[in-house]
Amino acid sequence: MKNLQQALKVYFIMGSPNCRKSPAEVLTEAIEGGITLFQFREKGEGALTGNAKYKLAKELQQICQQHQIPFIVNDDLELALQLDADGVHIGQEDEPVHIVREKIGAEKILGVSVHTMEEAVAAKQEGADYYGIGPVFPTATKKDAKPSQGTKLIKKLRIEGFTIPIVGIGGITSDNAACVIEAGADGVSVITAISHAESPLEAAKALKMEVYRNE
Ligand SMILES: Cc1ncsc1CCOP(=O)(O)O
Ligand SMILES: C=C1C=NC(C)=NC1=N
């Protein structure tokens, strides 16, 4: 399973701190609304740890499996291996890309956050399957997010001829998703736009419409 251009279209990320109701409910609604991939990211104020984190991850993975949605784990490589997740997403401060690639094997999905051309070149050389680029717009979700950079790096990579799958992230909603796709991203990645929505189902559906309307 590596047709990532399709899988990255509507990329939902969440953990229990992002949810106002049960994560299982939010994820189920998001899937019914049409998300194409899910990332379990248990981080921030009140994040679960240890067995509680494992049990939530397992519960959400089963929901993804029931609906044939790829299940990615953020940062926590050990958890990803324990669950035999479909892949991992790592940042620049995590283990080196080539080490993570060795540990998860060639078949799993490996996503890397990149903020500069140099980071992008290195990540690609070391085996990244896709880039997470952002924050595109200001976000309150990631406390230590870098300054928002708009879509300039996405555009630059495409102008330089990079064809690697790219997902934009950071402050994205159905109101601004179009320009992320127009800049050359294959999809958009969101936390708040879906997890805080009155109806995660409607929010996912609206995002999907915007992505497909502008691809
Ligand atoms: C994980 C992450 N990486 C860059 S911005 C961000 C948070 C995105 O959250 P939101 O979609 O709520 O702005
Ligand atoms: C920081 C991140 C950047 N991009 C993606 C897709 N996920 C993340 N957790």
Coordinates of C-alpha atoms and ligand atoms in Angstrom, one line a residue:
M1 CA 0.0 0.0 0.0
K2 CA 2.0 3.0 -1.2
N3 CA -0.4 5.0 -3.4
L4 CA 0.2 7.9 -1.1
Q5 CA -1.0 10.7 -3.5
Q6 CA -4.5 9.3 -2.9
A7 CA -4.0 8.4 0.8
L8 CA -2.8 11.9 1.7
K9 CA -5.8 13.8 0.3
V10 CA -7.7 14.3 3.6
Y11 CA -5.2 13.4 6.4
F12 CA -6.8 13.6 9.8
I13 CA -4.5 13.7 12.9
M14 CA -5.7 13.6 16.5
G15 CA -5.1 12.3 20.0
S16 CA -7.3 12.5 23.1
P17 CA -6.3 16.1 24.1
N18 CA -7.7 17.3 20.7
C19 CA -11.1 15.7 21.3
R20 CA -14.2 17.1 23.0
K21 CA -16.0 13.8 22.9
S22 CA -14.6 10.3 22.7
P23 CA -11.8 9.9 20.2
A24 CA -13.4 6.7 18.9
E25 CA -16.6 8.7 18.1
V26 CA -14.6 11.6 16.5
L27 CA -12.6 9.2 14.4
T28 CA -15.6 7.2 13.3
E29 CA -17.4 10.4 12.2
A30 CA -14.3 11.6 10.4
I31 CA -14.1 8.3 8.5
E32 CA -17.8 8.5 7.5
G33 CA -17.1 12.1 6.3
G34 CA -14.4 10.8 4.0
I35 CA -10.9 11.1 5.5
T36 CA -8.3 9.1 3.6
L37 CA -5.7 8.5 6.3
F38 CA -5.4 8.8 10.0
Q39 CA -2.5 9.7 12.3
F40 CA -2.6 8.9 16.0
R41 CA -0.8 11.8 17.7
E42 CA -1.1 11.6 21.5
K43 CA 0.6 14.8 22.5
G44 CA 0.1 18.0 24.5
E45 CA -1.7 18.9 27.7
G46 CA -3.2 15.7 29.3
A47 CA -1.9 13.3 26.7
L48 CA -2.2 9.6 27.7
T49 CA 0.9 7.6 28.3
G50 CA 1.9 3.9 28.8
N51 CA -0.9 1.3 28.8
A52 CA -3.7 3.9 28.5
K53 CA -2.1 5.3 25.4
Y54 CA -1.5 1.8 23.9
K55 CA -5.2 0.9 24.5
L56 CA -6.5 4.1 22.9
A57 CA -4.1 3.5 19.9
K58 CA -5.3 -0.1 19.5
E59 CA -9.0 1.0 19.7
L60 CA -8.5 3.7 17.0
Q61 CA -6.4 1.3 14.8
Q62 CA -9.2 -1.2 14.9
I63 CA -11.7 1.4 13.7
C64 CA -9.3 2.3 10.8
Q65 CA -8.9 -1.4 9.9
Q66 CA -12.7 -1.9 9.8
H67 CA -12.9 0.9 7.2
Q68 CA -9.6 0.2 5.3
I69 CA -8.1 3.6 6.4
P70 CA -4.3 3.6 6.8
F71 CA -3.3 4.1 10.5
I72 CA -0.1 6.0 11.1
V73 CA 1.6 6.7 14.5
N74 CA 3.2 10.0 15.2
D75 CA 6.8 10.0 16.7
D76 CA 6.3 6.8 18.9
L77 CA 8.2 4.2 16.8
E78 CA 8.0 1.5 19.5
L79 CA 4.2 1.9 19.6
A80 CA 4.0 1.8 15.8
L81 CA 6.0 -1.5 15.8
Q82 CA 4.0 -3.0 18.7
L83 CA 0.7 -2.3 16.8
D84 CA 2.2 -3.2 13.4
A85 CA 0.8 0.2 12.3
D86 CA 0.8 1.1 8.5
G87 CA 3.6 3.6 9.2
V88 CA 5.0 6.4 11.3
H89 CA 5.4 10.1 11.0
I90 CA 8.5 11.7 12.5
G91 CA 9.8 15.2 13.0
Q92 CA 13.3 16.7 12.6
E93 CA 14.0 16.2 16.4
D94 CA 13.1 12.5 16.3
E95 CA 15.4 9.6 15.4
P96 CA 17.2 10.0 12.1
V97 CA 15.1 9.1 9.0
H98 CA 17.4 6.3 7.9
I99 CA 17.3 4.6 11.3
V100 CA 13.5 4.7 11.4
R101 CA 13.4 3.3 7.9
E102 CA 15.6 0.4 8.9
K103 CA 13.5 -0.3 11.9
I104 CA 10.1 -0.2 10.2
G105 CA 11.2 -1.9 6.9
A106 CA 10.6 -0.9 3.2
E107 CA 6.9 -1.6 3.1
K108 CA 5.7 0.7 5.9
I109 CA 4.8 4.4 5.3
L110 CA 7.4 6.8 6.6
G111 CA 6.4 10.5 6.7
V112 CA 8.8 13.3 7.7
S113 CA 8.1 16.9 8.7
V114 CA 10.3 19.2 6.7
H115 CA 10.6 23.0 6.9
T116 CA 13.5 23.8 4.5
M117 CA 14.8 22.6 1.1
E118 CA 17.8 21.1 2.9
E119 CA 15.6 19.0 5.3
A120 CA 13.6 17.9 2.3
V121 CA 16.6 16.7 0.3
A122 CA 18.0 14.8 3.3
A123 CA 14.7 13.2 4.2
K124 CA 14.1 12.0 0.6
Q125 CA 17.7 10.6 0.4
E126 CA 17.1 8.7 3.7
G127 CA 13.9 7.1 2.6
A128 CA 10.9 9.3 3.4
D129 CA 7.7 8.4 1.5
Y130 CA 6.1 11.8 1.9
Y131 CA 6.7 15.3 3.4
G132 CA 4.5 17.0 6.0
I133 CA 5.1 20.7 5.4
G134 CA 4.0 23.5 7.7
P135 CA 2.7 25.2 9.6
V136 CA 1.2 26.7 6.5
F137 CA -1.1 29.0 8.5
P138 CA -0.9 30.0 12.2
T139 CA -1.9 27.2 14.5
A140 CA -2.6 27.0 18.3
T141 CA -2.5 23.2 18.3
K142 CA 1.2 22.6 18.3
K143 CA 2.8 24.6 21.0
D144 CA 6.3 24.5 19.6
A145 CA 5.3 25.0 16.0
K146 CA 7.7 27.0 13.8
P147 CA 6.5 30.3 12.4
S148 CA 3.8 29.8 9.7
Q149 CA 5.5 29.7 6.3
G150 CA 2.5 29.8 3.9
T151 CA 2.8 27.6 0.8
K152 CA 6.2 28.8 -0.3
L153 CA 8.2 25.7 0.4
I154 CA 5.5 23.5 -1.2
K155 CA 5.7 25.7 -4.4
K156 CA 9.5 25.7 -4.3
L157 CA 9.7 21.9 -4.1
R158 CA 7.4 21.5 -7.1
I159 CA 9.3 24.1 -9.1
E160 CA 12.5 22.3 -8.3
G161 CA 10.9 19.1 -9.8
F162 CA 10.2 17.2 -6.6
T163 CA 7.4 14.7 -7.2
I164 CA 7.4 13.2 -3.7
P165 CA 3.9 13.2 -2.1
I166 CA 3.3 16.3 0.0
V167 CA 0.7 17.1 2.6
G168 CA 0.3 20.6 4.0
I169 CA -0.4 21.1 7.7
G170 CA -1.1 23.9 10.2
G171 CA -4.3 26.0 10.6
I172 CA -5.9 24.4 7.6
T173 CA -9.7 24.5 7.2
S174 CA -12.1 24.0 4.3
D175 CA -11.9 27.8 3.8
N176 CA -8.2 27.8 3.0
A177 CA -7.5 24.2 1.9
A178 CA -7.8 25.2 -1.8
C179 CA -4.6 27.3 -1.9
V180 CA -2.6 24.4 -0.3
I181 CA -3.7 22.1 -3.1
E182 CA -3.1 24.8 -5.8
A183 CA 0.4 25.2 -4.4
G184 CA 1.1 21.6 -5.3
A185 CA 0.3 19.6 -2.2
D186 CA -1.3 16.2 -2.7
G187 CA -3.5 16.7 0.3
V188 CA -4.2 18.6 3.5
S189 CA -3.6 17.4 7.1
V190 CA -5.8 18.8 9.9
I191 CA -6.3 18.4 13.7
T192 CA -8.7 21.1 14.9
A193 CA -10.8 21.6 11.8
I194 CA -12.2 18.1 12.3
S195 CA -11.6 17.2 15.9
H196 CA -13.2 20.5 17.3
A197 CA -16.0 20.5 14.7
E198 CA -19.7 20.3 15.9
S199 CA -19.9 17.5 13.3
P200 CA -16.5 15.9 12.5
L201 CA -18.4 14.1 9.7
E202 CA -19.5 17.4 8.0
A203 CA -16.1 18.9 8.5
A204 CA -14.3 16.0 6.9
K205 CA -16.8 16.0 4.0
A206 CA -16.3 19.8 3.4
L207 CA -12.5 19.4 3.5
K208 CA -12.7 16.6 1.0
M209 CA -14.9 18.6 -1.4
E210 CA -12.4 21.5 -1.3
V211 CA -9.4 19.2 -1.9
Y212 CA -11.0 17.4 -4.9
R213 CA -12.4 20.7 -6.3
N214 CA -8.9 22.1 -6.6
E215 CA -6.7 19.2 -7.4
Ligands
LIG1 C1 1.2 18.8 14.2 C2 1.5 20.1 13.5 N1 2.6 20.3 12.8 C3 2.7 21.5 12.2 S1 1.3 22.4 12.6 C4 0.6 21.1 13.5 C5 -0.7 21.3 14.2 C6 -1.8 21.3 13.2 O1 -3.0 21.4 13.9 P1 -4.3 22.2 13.4 O2 -4.8 21.5 12.1 O3 -5.2 22.2 14.5 O4 -3.7 23.6 13.1
LIG2 C1 4.2 17.5 12.6 C2 3.6 16.9 11.6 C3 3.7 17.4 10.3 N1 3.0 16.7 9.3 C4 2.2 15.6 9.5 C5 1.5 15.0 8.4 N2 2.1 15.2 10.8 C6 2.7 15.7 11.8 N3 2.6 15.2 13.0

